[in-house]
Each structure stands twice: as C-alpha cells, then as structure tokens.
Amino acid sequence: PEKLQRLFETIKKNANYDNYEIIVKTDEMPPNNIGAPKMLKKCVAESTGELVMFLGNDTVPESNFLQEAVWAKIRNFPELDGMIGMNDQYWKKGDVATHWLASKKLLPYLDGEFFHTGYNHTGCDNELLARCEKIGKYAWAEKAKIFHDHPINNGFTSGVDELYAQAYAGPRHEADDKLYKARAKMFGFDKRNWVNAFQYANSA
C-alpha cells in the first residue's frame, strides 16, 4: 500500500501532462492471486482513453515521464498505433520494456489483451514487446524515466515478499517459462536473445 501511495504522488508530481486517468485494481496475495496479466486486462476494460500506460505499484515515475512518453509516441507513431518502452534505468537499451505506453489500436493484433492472460507474472512483457517489434510498432523512450523499485536491482537479496517469491521461483514461474517458450516459437521470436539485454544492464 505504501508503494501504491508513492506511485500516486509521483504521477501527480511528475506527469507534466494533464490528460490522464488512473485505474487501479487490487489483486489478492499468494496463493489466491490471479496475476498481473488478468488484473491489467480488467484495468484496460475500464479505461476510457485510447492509450494505456502500464505502471506497477513498485515504480517511481520521474520528471516529465508521461509527457516524454506521449511525445515519443507521436514522433515514432503519428497514428498513435504503437508501443513505447519506458526507461526503467535497469534495462538501459530498450531491449526489455517492463513498463510502457501502448495504443488500444494494437489490441486486435494482440488477441484483445496487452499481456496474454495465460501468464501468471513473468514473460508477458517480453511477449508484448517481441510481437510489437515484429510488426514495426515498438520504440523506446529514453527520456521517459521511471525507477523500478524491484528486488532485481539488488540481486534479490532484499525486498522479496510473497508475490515476488512466487513470481520468480516455483510452479508458477516454471509454467510461465514453458508458456513463453511455446508462444515465442508459435509467433516466430523464439530466437530473440534476451540474455544480451540482461548482460548489458548489469554491466552498464
């Protein structure tokens, strides 16, 4: 709850763009949670705008984050029909987009959902990026910065609650890995190398 409140405060302080709404859904904690993909789909269904920004409650948006993301969208996709990866200052090349701004115009191509709801937590953002990339509808906004307050930043040595533990180890994580591999092969991006992005982020 304290991270969610921090997110509200930093959105208001740092958006520098007034035309937005905030949709929040609260999942249950493990083992009864349904996961981020299904929660996001519910949020998108309630949203009224044509663009959707995904921000987890463990993000801290920085100055002008929303304005910069919208500008990047206009520059790269004048029809406002693409996806913009945001700079979480961990995956620094834009090869991975943990948080993003995307157009609802992409939904028919994505089978009606930004995050495929077969996933529990991991893999859904990788699939979204790869599928948008394949049709030339992905770009990265270096200036649209957020801080992703995630245990990955310290090698999972602290800050690992029940949700993180469930998401990154155990049966649900294994199921997500299996699903990602199957869908990556089906959609033709099974050769995409995410490891290089991870190595870059850790060496930068």
Coordinates of C-alpha atoms in Angstrom, one line a residue:
P1 CA 0.0 0.0 0.0
E2 CA 2.8 2.5 0.7
K3 CA 4.3 1.9 -2.7
L4 CA 1.0 2.5 -4.3
Q5 CA 0.5 5.8 -2.5
R6 CA 4.0 6.8 -3.5
L7 CA 3.1 6.0 -7.1
F8 CA 0.0 8.2 -7.0
E9 CA 2.0 11.1 -5.6
T10 CA 4.8 10.8 -8.2
I11 CA 2.4 10.5 -11.1
K12 CA 0.7 13.7 -10.0
K13 CA 4.0 15.5 -9.4
N14 CA 5.9 14.3 -12.4
A15 CA 3.5 13.7 -15.3
N16 CA 3.7 17.2 -16.7
Y17 CA 0.7 16.2 -18.9
D18 CA -2.9 16.6 -17.5
N19 CA -5.0 14.4 -19.8
Y20 CA -4.8 11.1 -17.9
E21 CA -6.9 8.8 -15.7
I22 CA -5.6 6.3 -13.1
I23 CA -7.3 2.8 -13.0
V24 CA -6.3 0.7 -10.0
K25 CA -7.2 -3.0 -9.3
T26 CA -6.0 -4.8 -6.2
D27 CA -5.1 -8.5 -6.5
E28 CA -5.1 -10.8 -3.6
M29 CA -1.8 -12.0 -2.1
P30 CA -0.5 -15.5 -2.9
P31 CA -1.7 -18.2 -3.2
N32 CA -5.0 -16.7 -4.1
N33 CA -3.8 -14.0 -6.6
I34 CA -4.8 -14.1 -10.3
G35 CA -1.7 -12.3 -11.5
A36 CA -0.7 -9.1 -13.3
P37 CA -1.9 -10.0 -16.8
K38 CA -5.5 -10.6 -15.7
M39 CA -5.5 -7.6 -13.5
L40 CA -4.2 -5.4 -16.4
K41 CA -7.0 -6.7 -18.7
K42 CA -9.6 -5.6 -16.1
C43 CA -8.0 -2.1 -15.9
V44 CA -7.9 -1.7 -19.6
A45 CA -11.5 -2.7 -19.9
E46 CA -12.4 0.2 -17.5
S47 CA -10.2 2.8 -19.1
T48 CA -11.6 5.4 -21.4
G49 CA -8.6 6.7 -23.3
E50 CA -7.0 5.4 -26.5
L51 CA -3.6 5.0 -24.9
V52 CA -2.7 2.8 -22.0
M53 CA 0.3 3.1 -19.7
F54 CA 1.2 0.2 -17.5
L55 CA 2.9 1.1 -14.2
G56 CA 3.3 -1.4 -11.4
N57 CA 3.0 -0.2 -7.8
D58 CA 6.7 -0.7 -7.5
T59 CA 7.5 2.1 -9.9
V60 CA 8.5 5.6 -9.2
P61 CA 7.9 7.9 -12.2
E62 CA 10.4 10.6 -12.7
S63 CA 10.1 14.2 -14.0
N64 CA 8.1 14.5 -17.3
F65 CA 7.7 10.7 -17.7
L66 CA 4.2 10.9 -19.2
Q67 CA 4.9 13.9 -21.4
E68 CA 8.1 12.3 -22.7
A69 CA 6.3 9.0 -23.4
V70 CA 3.5 10.7 -25.3
W71 CA 6.0 12.8 -27.3
A72 CA 7.9 9.7 -28.2
K73 CA 4.6 8.0 -29.3
I74 CA 3.8 11.0 -31.6
R75 CA 7.3 11.1 -33.1
N76 CA 7.5 7.4 -33.7
F77 CA 3.9 6.6 -34.5
P78 CA 2.0 9.6 -35.8
E79 CA -1.2 7.4 -36.0
L80 CA -0.7 6.7 -32.3
D81 CA -0.8 2.9 -33.0
G82 CA 2.4 1.6 -31.5
M83 CA 4.1 0.8 -28.2
I84 CA 6.7 2.9 -26.3
G85 CA 9.0 1.2 -23.9
M86 CA 9.9 3.3 -20.8
N87 CA 13.4 3.7 -19.4
D88 CA 13.3 2.0 -16.0
Q89 CA 17.1 2.6 -15.8
Y90 CA 17.8 -1.1 -15.4
W91 CA 17.2 -2.4 -18.9
K92 CA 19.0 0.5 -20.5
K93 CA 18.9 -0.3 -24.2
G94 CA 15.2 -0.7 -24.6
D95 CA 15.6 -4.4 -25.4
V96 CA 13.3 -5.1 -22.5
A97 CA 10.2 -2.9 -21.6
T98 CA 8.9 -3.7 -18.1
H99 CA 6.6 -0.7 -18.3
W100 CA 5.2 1.0 -21.3
L101 CA 2.7 3.2 -23.1
A102 CA 0.7 1.5 -25.8
S103 CA -2.3 2.1 -28.1
K104 CA -5.5 0.2 -27.9
K105 CA -5.3 0.0 -31.7
L106 CA -2.8 -2.8 -31.1
L107 CA -5.3 -5.0 -29.3
P108 CA -6.9 -6.7 -32.4
Y109 CA -3.4 -7.8 -33.4
L110 CA -2.7 -8.9 -29.8
D111 CA -5.8 -11.1 -29.5
G112 CA -7.5 -8.4 -27.3
E113 CA -5.0 -8.2 -24.5
F114 CA -1.7 -6.4 -24.0
F115 CA -0.5 -9.1 -21.6
H116 CA -1.5 -12.6 -22.6
T117 CA -3.6 -13.8 -19.7
G118 CA -2.2 -17.3 -19.8
Y119 CA 0.8 -16.0 -17.9
N120 CA 0.9 -15.6 -14.1
H121 CA 3.5 -12.9 -14.0
T122 CA 6.7 -13.3 -16.0
G123 CA 7.2 -13.5 -19.7
C124 CA 4.1 -11.4 -20.7
D125 CA 6.0 -8.2 -21.1
N126 CA 8.7 -9.9 -23.2
E127 CA 6.0 -11.4 -25.5
L128 CA 4.3 -8.0 -25.8
L129 CA 7.5 -6.3 -26.9
A130 CA 8.5 -9.0 -29.3
R131 CA 5.1 -9.1 -31.0
C132 CA 5.0 -5.3 -31.4
E133 CA 8.6 -5.3 -32.6
K134 CA 7.8 -7.9 -35.3
I135 CA 5.3 -5.5 -36.9
G136 CA 7.5 -2.4 -36.5
K137 CA 5.3 -1.0 -33.7
Y138 CA 7.8 -0.8 -30.9
A139 CA 10.1 2.2 -29.9
W140 CA 11.9 3.1 -26.8
A141 CA 11.7 6.5 -25.0
E142 CA 15.0 7.1 -23.1
K143 CA 13.7 10.3 -21.6
A144 CA 10.5 8.7 -20.2
K145 CA 12.2 7.6 -17.0
I146 CA 10.8 5.6 -14.1
F147 CA 12.6 3.9 -11.2
H148 CA 11.6 0.3 -10.9
D149 CA 11.8 -0.5 -7.2
H150 CA 12.3 -4.2 -7.8
P151 CA 14.4 -6.8 -6.0
I152 CA 16.2 -7.5 -9.3
N153 CA 18.2 -4.3 -8.6
N154 CA 19.9 -5.9 -5.6
G155 CA 20.1 -9.4 -6.9
F156 CA 17.0 -10.5 -5.0
T157 CA 18.9 -10.1 -1.7
S158 CA 16.2 -8.0 -0.1
G159 CA 12.7 -6.8 -0.6
V160 CA 11.4 -10.2 -1.7
D161 CA 7.8 -10.5 -0.5
E162 CA 5.4 -13.4 -1.1
L163 CA 4.4 -12.1 -4.5
Y164 CA 8.0 -11.7 -5.8
A165 CA 8.9 -15.1 -4.4
Q166 CA 6.0 -16.8 -6.2
A167 CA 6.6 -15.0 -9.5
Y168 CA 10.3 -15.7 -9.8
A169 CA 10.6 -19.3 -8.5
G170 CA 8.4 -22.4 -8.2
P171 CA 5.5 -23.8 -10.2
R172 CA 4.0 -20.5 -11.5
H173 CA 7.4 -19.3 -12.7
E174 CA 8.1 -22.6 -14.4
A175 CA 4.6 -22.5 -16.0
D176 CA 5.3 -19.0 -17.3
D177 CA 8.7 -20.1 -18.8
K178 CA 7.1 -23.0 -20.5
L179 CA 4.3 -20.9 -21.9
Y180 CA 6.7 -18.2 -23.1
K181 CA 8.8 -20.7 -25.0
A182 CA 5.7 -22.3 -26.7
R183 CA 4.3 -18.9 -27.7
A184 CA 7.6 -17.5 -28.8
K185 CA 8.0 -20.4 -31.2
M186 CA 4.4 -20.0 -32.4
F187 CA 4.8 -16.3 -33.1
G188 CA 8.4 -16.7 -34.5
F189 CA 10.5 -14.8 -32.0
D190 CA 12.0 -17.9 -30.2
K191 CA 15.5 -16.9 -31.4
R192 CA 15.3 -13.4 -29.8
N193 CA 18.2 -13.1 -27.3
W194 CA 17.0 -11.5 -24.0
V195 CA 20.3 -12.5 -22.3
N196 CA 22.3 -9.8 -24.1
A197 CA 19.9 -7.2 -22.7
F198 CA 20.4 -8.6 -19.2
Q199 CA 24.2 -8.6 -19.5
Y200 CA 24.2 -5.0 -20.8
A201 CA 22.0 -3.8 -18.0
N202 CA 24.3 -5.4 -15.4
S203 CA 27.5 -4.1 -17.0
A204 CA 26.3 -0.5 -17.7

